[in-house]
Short mmCIF file of C-alpha atoms in Angstrom, two decimals:
data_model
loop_
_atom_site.label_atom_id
_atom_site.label_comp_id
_atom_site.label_asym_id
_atom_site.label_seq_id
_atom_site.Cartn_x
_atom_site.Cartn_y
_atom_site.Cartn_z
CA UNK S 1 28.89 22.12 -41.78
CA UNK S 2 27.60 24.56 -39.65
CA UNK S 3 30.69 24.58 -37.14
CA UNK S 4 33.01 25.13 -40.01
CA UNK S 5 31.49 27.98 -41.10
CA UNK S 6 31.17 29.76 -37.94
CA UNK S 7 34.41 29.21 -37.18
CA UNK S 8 35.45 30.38 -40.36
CA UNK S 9 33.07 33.34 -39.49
CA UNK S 10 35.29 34.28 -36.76
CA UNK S 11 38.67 33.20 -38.15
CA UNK S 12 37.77 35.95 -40.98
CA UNK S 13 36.68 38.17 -38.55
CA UNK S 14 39.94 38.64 -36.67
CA UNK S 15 42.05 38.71 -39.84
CA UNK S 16 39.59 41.84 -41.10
CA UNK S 17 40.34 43.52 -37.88
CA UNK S 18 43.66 43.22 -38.35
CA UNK S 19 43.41 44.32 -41.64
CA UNK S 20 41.29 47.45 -40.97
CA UNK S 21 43.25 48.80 -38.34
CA UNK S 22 46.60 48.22 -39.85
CA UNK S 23 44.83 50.76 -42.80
CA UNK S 24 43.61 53.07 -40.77
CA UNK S 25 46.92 53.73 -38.53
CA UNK S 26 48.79 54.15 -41.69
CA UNK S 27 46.21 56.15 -43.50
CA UNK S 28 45.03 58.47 -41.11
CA UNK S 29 47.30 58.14 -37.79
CA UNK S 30 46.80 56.87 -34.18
CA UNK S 31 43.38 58.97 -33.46
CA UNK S 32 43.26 60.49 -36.63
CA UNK S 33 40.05 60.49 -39.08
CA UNK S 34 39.40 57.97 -41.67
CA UNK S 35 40.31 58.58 -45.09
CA UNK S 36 37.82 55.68 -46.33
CA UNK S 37 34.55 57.20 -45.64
CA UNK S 38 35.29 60.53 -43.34
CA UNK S 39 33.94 59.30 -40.52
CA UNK S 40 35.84 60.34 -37.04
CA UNK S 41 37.28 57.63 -35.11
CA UNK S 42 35.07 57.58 -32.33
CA UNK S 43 38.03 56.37 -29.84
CA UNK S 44 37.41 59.96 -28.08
CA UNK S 45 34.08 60.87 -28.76
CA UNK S 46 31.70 62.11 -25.55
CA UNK S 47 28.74 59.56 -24.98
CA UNK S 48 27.12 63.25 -26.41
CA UNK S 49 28.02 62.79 -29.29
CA UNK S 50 28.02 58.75 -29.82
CA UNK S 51 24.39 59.22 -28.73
CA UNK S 52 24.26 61.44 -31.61
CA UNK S 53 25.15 59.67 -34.42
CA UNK S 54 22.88 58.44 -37.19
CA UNK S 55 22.16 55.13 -39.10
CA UNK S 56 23.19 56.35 -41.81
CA UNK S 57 26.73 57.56 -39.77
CA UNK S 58 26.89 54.69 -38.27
CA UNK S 59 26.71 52.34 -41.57
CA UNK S 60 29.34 53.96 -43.00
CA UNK S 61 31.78 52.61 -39.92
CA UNK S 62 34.63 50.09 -40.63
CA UNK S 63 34.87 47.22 -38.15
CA UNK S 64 37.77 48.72 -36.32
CA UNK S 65 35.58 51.22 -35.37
CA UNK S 66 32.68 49.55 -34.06
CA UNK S 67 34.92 47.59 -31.61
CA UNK S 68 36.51 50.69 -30.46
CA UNK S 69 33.49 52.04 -29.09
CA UNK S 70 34.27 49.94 -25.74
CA UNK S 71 31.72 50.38 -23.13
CA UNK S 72 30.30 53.09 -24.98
CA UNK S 73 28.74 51.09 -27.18
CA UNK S 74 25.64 51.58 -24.73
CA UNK S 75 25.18 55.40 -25.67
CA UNK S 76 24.66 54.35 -29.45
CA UNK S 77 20.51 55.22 -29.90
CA UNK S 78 18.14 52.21 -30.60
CA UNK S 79 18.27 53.34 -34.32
CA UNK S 80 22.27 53.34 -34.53
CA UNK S 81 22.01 49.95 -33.36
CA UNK S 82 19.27 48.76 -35.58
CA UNK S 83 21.72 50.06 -38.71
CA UNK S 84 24.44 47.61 -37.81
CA UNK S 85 24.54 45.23 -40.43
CA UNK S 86 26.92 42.97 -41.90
CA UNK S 87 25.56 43.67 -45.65
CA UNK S 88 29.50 42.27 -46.85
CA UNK S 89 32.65 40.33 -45.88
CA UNK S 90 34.59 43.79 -46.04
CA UNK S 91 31.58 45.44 -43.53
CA UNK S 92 30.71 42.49 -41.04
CA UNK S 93 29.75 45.19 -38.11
CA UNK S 94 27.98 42.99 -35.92
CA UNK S 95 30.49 40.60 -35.87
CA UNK S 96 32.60 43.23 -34.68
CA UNK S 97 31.40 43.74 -31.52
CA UNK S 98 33.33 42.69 -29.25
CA UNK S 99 32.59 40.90 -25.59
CA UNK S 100 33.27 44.06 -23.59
CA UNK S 101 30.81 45.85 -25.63
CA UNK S 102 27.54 43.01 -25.23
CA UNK S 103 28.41 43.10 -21.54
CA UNK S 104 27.54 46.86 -21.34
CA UNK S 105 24.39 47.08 -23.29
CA UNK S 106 20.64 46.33 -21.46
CA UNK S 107 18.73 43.40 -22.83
CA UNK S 108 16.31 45.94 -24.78
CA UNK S 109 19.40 47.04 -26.45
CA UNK S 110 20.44 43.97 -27.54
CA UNK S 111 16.84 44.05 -29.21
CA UNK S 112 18.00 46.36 -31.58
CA UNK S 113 20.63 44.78 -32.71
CA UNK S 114 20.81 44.94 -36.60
CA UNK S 115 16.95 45.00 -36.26
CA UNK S 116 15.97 47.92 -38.62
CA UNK S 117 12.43 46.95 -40.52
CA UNK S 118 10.93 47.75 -43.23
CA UNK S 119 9.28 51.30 -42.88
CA UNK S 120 11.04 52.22 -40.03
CA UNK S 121 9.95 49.11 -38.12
CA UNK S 122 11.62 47.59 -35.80
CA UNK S 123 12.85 43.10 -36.73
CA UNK S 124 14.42 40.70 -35.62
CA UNK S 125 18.00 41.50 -33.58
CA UNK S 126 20.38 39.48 -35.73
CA UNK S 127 22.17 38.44 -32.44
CA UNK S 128 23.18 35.04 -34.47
CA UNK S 129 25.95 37.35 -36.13
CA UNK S 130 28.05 37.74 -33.48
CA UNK S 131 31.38 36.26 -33.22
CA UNK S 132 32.07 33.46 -31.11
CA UNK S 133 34.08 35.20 -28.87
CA UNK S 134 30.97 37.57 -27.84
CA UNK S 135 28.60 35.09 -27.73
CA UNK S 136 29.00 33.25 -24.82
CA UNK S 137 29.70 36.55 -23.04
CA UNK S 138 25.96 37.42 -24.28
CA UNK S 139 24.32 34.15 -23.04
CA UNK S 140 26.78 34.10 -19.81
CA UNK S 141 24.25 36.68 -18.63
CA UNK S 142 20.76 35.00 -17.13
CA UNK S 143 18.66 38.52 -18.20
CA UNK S 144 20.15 38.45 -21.69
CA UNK S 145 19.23 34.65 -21.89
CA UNK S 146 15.60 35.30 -20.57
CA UNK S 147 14.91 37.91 -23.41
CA UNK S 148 15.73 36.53 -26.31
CA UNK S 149 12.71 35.91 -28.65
CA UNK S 150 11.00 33.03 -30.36
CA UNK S 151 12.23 34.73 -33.39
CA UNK S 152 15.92 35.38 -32.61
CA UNK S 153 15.85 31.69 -31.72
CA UNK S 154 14.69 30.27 -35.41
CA UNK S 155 17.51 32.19 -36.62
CA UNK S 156 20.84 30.61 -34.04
CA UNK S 157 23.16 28.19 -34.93
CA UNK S 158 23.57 24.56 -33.11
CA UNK S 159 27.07 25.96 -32.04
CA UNK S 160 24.87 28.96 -30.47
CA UNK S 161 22.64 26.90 -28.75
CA UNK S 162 25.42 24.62 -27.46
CA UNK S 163 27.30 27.51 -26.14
CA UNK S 164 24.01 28.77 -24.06
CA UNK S 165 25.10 26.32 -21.16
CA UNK S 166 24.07 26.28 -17.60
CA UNK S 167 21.70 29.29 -18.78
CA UNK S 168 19.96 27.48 -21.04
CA UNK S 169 17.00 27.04 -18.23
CA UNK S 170 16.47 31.08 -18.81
CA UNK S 171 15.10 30.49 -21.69
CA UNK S 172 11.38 31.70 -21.52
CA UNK S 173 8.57 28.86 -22.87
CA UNK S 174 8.36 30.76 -25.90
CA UNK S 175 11.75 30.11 -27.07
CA UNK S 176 11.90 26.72 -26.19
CA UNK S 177 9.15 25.90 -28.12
CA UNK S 178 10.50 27.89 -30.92
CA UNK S 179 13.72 25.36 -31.33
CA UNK S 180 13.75 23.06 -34.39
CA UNK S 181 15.62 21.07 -36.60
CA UNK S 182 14.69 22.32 -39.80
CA UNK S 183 17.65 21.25 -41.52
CA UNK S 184 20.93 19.27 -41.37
CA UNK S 185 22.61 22.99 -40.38
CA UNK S 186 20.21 23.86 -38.14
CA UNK S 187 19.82 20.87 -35.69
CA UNK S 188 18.73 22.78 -32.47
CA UNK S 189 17.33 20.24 -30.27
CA UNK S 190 20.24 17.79 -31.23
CA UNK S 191 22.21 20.62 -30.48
CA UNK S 192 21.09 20.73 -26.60
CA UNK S 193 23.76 19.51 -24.90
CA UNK S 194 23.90 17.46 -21.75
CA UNK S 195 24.64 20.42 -19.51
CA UNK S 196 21.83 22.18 -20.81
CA UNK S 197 18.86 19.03 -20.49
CA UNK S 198 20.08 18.48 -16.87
CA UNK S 199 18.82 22.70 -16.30
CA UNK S 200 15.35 22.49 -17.56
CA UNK S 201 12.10 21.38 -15.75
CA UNK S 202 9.96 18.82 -16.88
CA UNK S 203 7.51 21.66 -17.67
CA UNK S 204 10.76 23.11 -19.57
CA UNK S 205 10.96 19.97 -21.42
CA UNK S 206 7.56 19.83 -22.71
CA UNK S 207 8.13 23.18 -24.84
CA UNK S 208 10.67 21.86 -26.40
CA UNK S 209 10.11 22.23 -30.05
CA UNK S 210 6.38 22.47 -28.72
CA UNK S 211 5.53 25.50 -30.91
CA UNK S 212 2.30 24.71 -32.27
CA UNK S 213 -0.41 26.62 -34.81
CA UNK S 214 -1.78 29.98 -33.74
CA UNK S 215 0.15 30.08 -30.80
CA UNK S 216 -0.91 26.64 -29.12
CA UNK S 217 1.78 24.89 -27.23
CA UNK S 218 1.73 21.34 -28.90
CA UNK S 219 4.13 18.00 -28.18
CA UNK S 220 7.60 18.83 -27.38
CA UNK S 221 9.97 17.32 -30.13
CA UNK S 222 12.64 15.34 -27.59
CA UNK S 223 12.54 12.33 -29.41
CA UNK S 224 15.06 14.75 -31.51
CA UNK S 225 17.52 15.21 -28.57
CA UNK S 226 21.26 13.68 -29.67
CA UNK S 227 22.19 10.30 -28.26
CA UNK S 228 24.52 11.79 -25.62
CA UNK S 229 21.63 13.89 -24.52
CA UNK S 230 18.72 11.47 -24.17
CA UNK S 231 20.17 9.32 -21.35
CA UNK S 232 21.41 12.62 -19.25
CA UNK S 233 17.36 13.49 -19.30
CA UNK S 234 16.07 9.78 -18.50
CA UNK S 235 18.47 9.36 -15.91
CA UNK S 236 16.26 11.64 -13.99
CA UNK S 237 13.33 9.68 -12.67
CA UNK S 238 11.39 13.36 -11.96
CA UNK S 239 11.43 13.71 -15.99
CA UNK S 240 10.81 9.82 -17.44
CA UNK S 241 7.52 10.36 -15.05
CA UNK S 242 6.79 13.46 -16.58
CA UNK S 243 6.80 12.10 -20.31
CA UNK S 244 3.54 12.37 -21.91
CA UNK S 245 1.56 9.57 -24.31
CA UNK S 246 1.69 12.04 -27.55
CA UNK S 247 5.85 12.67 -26.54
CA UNK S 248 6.04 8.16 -26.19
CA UNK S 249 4.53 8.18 -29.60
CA UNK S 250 7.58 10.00 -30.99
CA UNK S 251 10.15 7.82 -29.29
CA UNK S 252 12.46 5.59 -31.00
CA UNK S 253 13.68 2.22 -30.10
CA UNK S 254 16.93 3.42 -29.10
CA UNK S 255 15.14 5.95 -27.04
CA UNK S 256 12.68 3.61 -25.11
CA UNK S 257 15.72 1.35 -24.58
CA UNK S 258 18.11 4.04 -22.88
CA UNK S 259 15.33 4.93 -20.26
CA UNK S 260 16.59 1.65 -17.93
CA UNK S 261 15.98 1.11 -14.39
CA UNK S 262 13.89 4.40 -14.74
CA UNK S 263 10.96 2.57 -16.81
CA UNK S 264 9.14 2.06 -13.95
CA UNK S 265 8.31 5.78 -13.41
CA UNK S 266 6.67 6.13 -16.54
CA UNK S 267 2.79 6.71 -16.13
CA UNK S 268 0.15 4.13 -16.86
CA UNK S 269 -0.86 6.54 -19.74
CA UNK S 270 2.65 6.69 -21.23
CA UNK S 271 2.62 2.59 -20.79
CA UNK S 272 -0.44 2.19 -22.59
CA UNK S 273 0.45 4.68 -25.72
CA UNK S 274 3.73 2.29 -26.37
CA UNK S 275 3.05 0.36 -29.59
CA UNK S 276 4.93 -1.59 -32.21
CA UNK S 277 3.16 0.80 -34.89
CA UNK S 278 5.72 -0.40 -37.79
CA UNK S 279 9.24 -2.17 -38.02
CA UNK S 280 11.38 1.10 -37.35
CA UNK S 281 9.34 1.92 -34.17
CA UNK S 282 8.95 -1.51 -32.14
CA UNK S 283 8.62 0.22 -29.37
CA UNK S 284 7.16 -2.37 -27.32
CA UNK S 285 9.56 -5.29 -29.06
CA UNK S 286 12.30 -2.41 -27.71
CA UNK S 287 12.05 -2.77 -23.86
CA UNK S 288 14.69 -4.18 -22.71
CA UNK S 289 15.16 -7.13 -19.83
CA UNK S 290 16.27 -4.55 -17.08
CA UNK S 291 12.99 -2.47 -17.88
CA UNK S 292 10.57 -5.06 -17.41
CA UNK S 293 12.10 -6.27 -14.48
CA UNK S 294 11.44 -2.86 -12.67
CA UNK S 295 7.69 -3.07 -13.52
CA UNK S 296 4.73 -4.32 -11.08
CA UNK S 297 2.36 -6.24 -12.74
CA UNK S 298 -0.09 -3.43 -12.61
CA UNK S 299 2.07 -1.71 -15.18
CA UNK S 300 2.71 -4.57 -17.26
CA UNK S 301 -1.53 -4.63 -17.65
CA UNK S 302 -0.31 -1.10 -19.29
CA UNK S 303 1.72 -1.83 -21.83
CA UNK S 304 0.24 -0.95 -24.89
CA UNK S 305 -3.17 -1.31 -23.51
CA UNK S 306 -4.21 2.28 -24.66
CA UNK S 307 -8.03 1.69 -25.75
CA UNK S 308 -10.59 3.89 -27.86
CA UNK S 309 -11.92 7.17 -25.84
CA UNK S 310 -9.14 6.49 -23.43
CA UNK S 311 -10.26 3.27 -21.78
CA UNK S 312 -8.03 0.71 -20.82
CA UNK S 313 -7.63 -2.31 -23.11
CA UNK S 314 -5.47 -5.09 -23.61
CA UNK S 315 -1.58 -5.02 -23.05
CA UNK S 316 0.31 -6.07 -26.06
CA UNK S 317 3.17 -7.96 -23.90
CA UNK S 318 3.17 -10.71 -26.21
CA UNK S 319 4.70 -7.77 -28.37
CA UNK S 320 7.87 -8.46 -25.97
CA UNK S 321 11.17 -9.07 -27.59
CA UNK S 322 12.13 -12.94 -26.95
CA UNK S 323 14.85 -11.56 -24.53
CA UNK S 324 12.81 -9.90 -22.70
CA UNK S 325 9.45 -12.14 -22.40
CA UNK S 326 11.42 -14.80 -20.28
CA UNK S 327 12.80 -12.30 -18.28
CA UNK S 328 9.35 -11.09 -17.42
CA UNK S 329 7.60 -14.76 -16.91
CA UNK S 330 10.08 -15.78 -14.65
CA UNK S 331 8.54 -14.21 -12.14
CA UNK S 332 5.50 -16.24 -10.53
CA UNK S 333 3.68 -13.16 -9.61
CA UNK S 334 3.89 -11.78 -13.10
CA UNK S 335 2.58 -14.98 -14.29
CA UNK S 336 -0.46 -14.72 -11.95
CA UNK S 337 -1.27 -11.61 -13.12
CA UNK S 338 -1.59 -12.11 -16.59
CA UNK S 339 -5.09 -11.76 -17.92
CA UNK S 340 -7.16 -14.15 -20.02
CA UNK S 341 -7.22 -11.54 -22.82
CA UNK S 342 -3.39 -11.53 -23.00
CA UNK S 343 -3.31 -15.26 -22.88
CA UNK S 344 -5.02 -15.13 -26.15
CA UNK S 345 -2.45 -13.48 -27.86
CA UNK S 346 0.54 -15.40 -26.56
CA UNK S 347 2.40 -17.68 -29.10
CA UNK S 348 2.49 -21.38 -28.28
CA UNK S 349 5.85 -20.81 -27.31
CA UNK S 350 5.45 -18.24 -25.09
CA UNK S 351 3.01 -20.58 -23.44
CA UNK S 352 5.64 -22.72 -23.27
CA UNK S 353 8.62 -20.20 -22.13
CA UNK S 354 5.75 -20.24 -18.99
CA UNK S 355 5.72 -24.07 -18.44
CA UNK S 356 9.41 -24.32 -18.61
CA UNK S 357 9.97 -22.38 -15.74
CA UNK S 358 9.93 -23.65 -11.73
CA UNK S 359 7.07 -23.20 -9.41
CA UNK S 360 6.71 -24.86 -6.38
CA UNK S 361 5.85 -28.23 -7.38
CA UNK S 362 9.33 -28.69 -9.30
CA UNK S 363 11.16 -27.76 -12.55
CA UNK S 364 9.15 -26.85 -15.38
CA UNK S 365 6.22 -26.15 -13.83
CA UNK S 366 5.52 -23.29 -14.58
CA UNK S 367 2.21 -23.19 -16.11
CA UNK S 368 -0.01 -23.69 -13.07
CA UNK S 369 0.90 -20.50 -11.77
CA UNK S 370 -1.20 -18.88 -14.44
CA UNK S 371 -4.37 -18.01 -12.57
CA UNK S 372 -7.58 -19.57 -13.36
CA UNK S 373 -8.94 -17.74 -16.02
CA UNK S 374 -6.04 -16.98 -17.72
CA UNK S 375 -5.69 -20.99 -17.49
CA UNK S 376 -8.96 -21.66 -19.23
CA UNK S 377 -8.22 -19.08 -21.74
CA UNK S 378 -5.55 -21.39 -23.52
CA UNK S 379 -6.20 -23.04 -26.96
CA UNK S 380 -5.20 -26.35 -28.00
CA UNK S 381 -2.64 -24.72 -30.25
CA UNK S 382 -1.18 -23.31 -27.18
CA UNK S 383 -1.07 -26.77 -25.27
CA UNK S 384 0.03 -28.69 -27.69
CA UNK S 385 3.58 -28.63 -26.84
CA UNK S 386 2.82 -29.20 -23.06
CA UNK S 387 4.86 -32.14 -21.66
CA UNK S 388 4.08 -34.82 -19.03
CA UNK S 389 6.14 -32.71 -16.56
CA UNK S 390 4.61 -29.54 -17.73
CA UNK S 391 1.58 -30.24 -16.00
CA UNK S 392 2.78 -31.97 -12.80
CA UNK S 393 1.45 -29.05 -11.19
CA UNK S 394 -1.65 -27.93 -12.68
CA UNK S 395 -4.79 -28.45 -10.51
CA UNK S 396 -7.97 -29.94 -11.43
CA UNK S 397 -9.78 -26.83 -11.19
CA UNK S 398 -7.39 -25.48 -14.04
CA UNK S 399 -7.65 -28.38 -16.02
CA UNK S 400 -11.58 -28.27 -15.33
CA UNK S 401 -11.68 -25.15 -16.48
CA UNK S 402 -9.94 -25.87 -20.08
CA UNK S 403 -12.25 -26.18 -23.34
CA UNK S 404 -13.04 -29.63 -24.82
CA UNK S 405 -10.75 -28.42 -27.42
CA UNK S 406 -7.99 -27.62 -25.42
CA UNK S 407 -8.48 -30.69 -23.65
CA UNK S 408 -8.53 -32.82 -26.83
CA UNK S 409 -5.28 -30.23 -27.89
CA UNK S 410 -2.90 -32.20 -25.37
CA UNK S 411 -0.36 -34.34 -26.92
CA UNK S 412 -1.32 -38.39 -25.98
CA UNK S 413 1.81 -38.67 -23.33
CA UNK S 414 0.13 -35.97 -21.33
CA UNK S 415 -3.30 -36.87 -21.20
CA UNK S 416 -1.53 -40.20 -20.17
CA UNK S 417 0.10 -38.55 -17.33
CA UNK S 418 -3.16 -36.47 -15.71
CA UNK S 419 -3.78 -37.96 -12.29
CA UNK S 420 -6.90 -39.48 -11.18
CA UNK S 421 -7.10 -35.97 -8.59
CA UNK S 422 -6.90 -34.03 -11.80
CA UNK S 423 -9.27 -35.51 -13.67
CA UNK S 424 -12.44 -35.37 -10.97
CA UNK S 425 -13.31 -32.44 -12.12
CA UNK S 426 -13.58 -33.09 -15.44
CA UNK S 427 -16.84 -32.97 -17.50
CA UNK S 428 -18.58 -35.55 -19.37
CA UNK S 429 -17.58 -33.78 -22.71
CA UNK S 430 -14.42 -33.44 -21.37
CA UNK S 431 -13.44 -37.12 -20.46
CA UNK S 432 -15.11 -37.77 -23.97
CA UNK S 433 -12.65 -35.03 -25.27
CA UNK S 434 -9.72 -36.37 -23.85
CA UNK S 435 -10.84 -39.97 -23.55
CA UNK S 436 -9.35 -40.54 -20.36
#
């Protein structure tokens, strides 16, 4: 894993210190020059002379000697820097520097880091290489944080990014959106951690993992954020509202579960873009009973209800989990509100999960507080299982308004039961339907 090895990075690091200077003290003496590769140890050179020395000078220098430079590290020219390398296990210069020595050098120098091109052009700093000692004293900085590039960010480690902290906001758009999870050792958005989610902006957010062709900002990726992560972000009502329809389509059940009492600030277009679109993304089958609860009935009409050209269509709430579909009709006024079009998609027992509930006229009642049209929407599938009591409430003007089929749908007992109030308003075709 990718923590093992940078630890093992840095665990080798310090033992090759150890190693070098232990050589050069008995090789050469306290101060004295190396007898590896003749280079002088730079312990008392003038920031003169440090400013003077090559790339090829400064390859040829042992790790010992690039931490000795101390705060005079800074004098080193852009091109010294750009020759740092750690081209073997025996040579690992950048990992050599140490934390005093990031803390002197500007954020252009930093740049340069290990950065030499092709041609004399200048790359990519190879900033991942430092040790894990001088890393956090890097990203402890807000400037340093702010300048590193889209492409120094494809190259850090998930222990890097976790190590960014409270800084992590610093991070210009550009590098945001350049975080991925290409691999299993490269998990960067997993690798946010909660610190980190709770800096960023909802406009932060959306460039997360956003990097899209020819430079276009596209959908963030935070349906990849860990499981520790996720809830820290949704506990924040400013950034569930803020969630987009193409971001809801990435979600995962366990994701549009651990948003909670905060549901209700999602917009009416993030409502409607919910969908059960196969069995491991039943996202609509995945809100829970402490979700729905926190919705008006306005937003249930949303739920799912995203429509061609971006009009408004049907919710899918017969989509809900059985849980959660009780939950939701045991509220009168959610009752009232559903539509004729959803009625025509609810199961005959979800019709009845309605009529078993209380309205004002007594237990198990529930049905007549379906509104009128919604009422003559039903099928005689769906009133099949209606009971004598069922309908104690239902008015004549509902039961008026109910096809001959669904009329002739009731079951015997409950046709037996109708009132003589209920039935004035039936039809001719209707009595026949019924015969009663």
């Amino acid at each position: 894993m990718e923590m093992k090895s940078s630890i093992g990075r840095g665990a080798k690091l310090g033992a090759g210190l150890l190693f070098v200077v232990a050589v050069t003290l008995i090789g050469c003496g306290a101060g004295g020059n190396s007898s590896a590769n003749n280079t002088p140890a730079n312990t008392s050179l003038t920031p003169a002379q440090i400013a003077a020395i090559t790339p090829v000078e400064i390859s040829a220098y042992s790790e010992a000697q690039i931490s000795a430079f101390g705060t005079n590290i800074k004098y080193l020219s852009d091109a010294a820097l750009q020759a740092l390398a750690n081209s073997s296990f025996a040579q690992m210069q950048i990992s050599a520097i140490t934390p005093v020595e990031i803390t002197a050098l500007t954020p252009a120098q930093v740049r340069m880091i290990g950065a030499a091109g092709v041609g004399g052009t200048v790359g990519t700093s190879k900033i991942f290489l430092l040790n894990f000692q001088t890393w956090p004293a890097l990203v402890s900085n807000p400037a340093q944080v702010a300048a590193i590039t889209p492409a120094e960010v494809a190259t850090l480690t998930e222990e890097e990014i976790m190590a960014i902290g409270t800084n992590f906001n610093q991070l210009s758009d550009a590098a945001l959106q350049a975080l991925a999870n290409r691999s299993f050792a490269q998990s960067q958005i997993t690798a946010i951690t909660q610190v980190e989610i709770a800096t960023l902006t909802p406009a932060q957010v959306r460039m997360i993992g956003a990097a899209g062709v020819g430079g276009t900002v596209g959908t963030s990726q935070i349906s990849l954020l860990s499981i520790l992560t996720w809830p820290v972000l949704v506990s924040n009502p400013a950034q569930v509202a803020a969630i987009t329809p193409a971001e809801v389509a990435t979600l995962t059940e366990e994701e549009i579960r651990a948003i909670g009492t905060n549901f209700n600030q999602l917009s009416n277009a993030a409502l409607q873009a919910l969908a059960n679109r196969s069995f491991a993304q039943s996202q609509i089958t995945a809100i829970t009973q402490v979700e729905i609860a926190t919705l008006t009935p306005a937003q249930v009409r949303m739920i799912g209800a995203g429509g061609s050209g971006g009009m408004v269509g049907t919710s899918q709430i017969s989509l809900l989990s059985i849980l959660t579909w009780p939950v939701l009709v045991s509220n009168s006024a959610q009752v009232a509100a559903i539509t004729s079009a959803e009625v025509a998609t609810l199961t005959p027992t979800q019709i009845l999960d309605i009529a078993v509930l209380t309205n004002p006229f007594g237990v198990a009642t529930g049905i007549a507080n379906l509104n009128l049209g919604a009422f003559s929407a039903l099928s005689a599938a769906q009133v099949v299982g209606l009971a004598p009591a069922h309908v104690v409430g239902v008015s004549a003007a509902q039961l008026a308004s109910l096809s001959t089929g669904a009329i002739a749908g009731l079951a015997p007992a409950t046709i037996a039961s109708l009132t003589v109030t209920q039935k004035a308003s039936l039809s001719v075709a209707q009595h026949t339907a019924c015969a009663c």
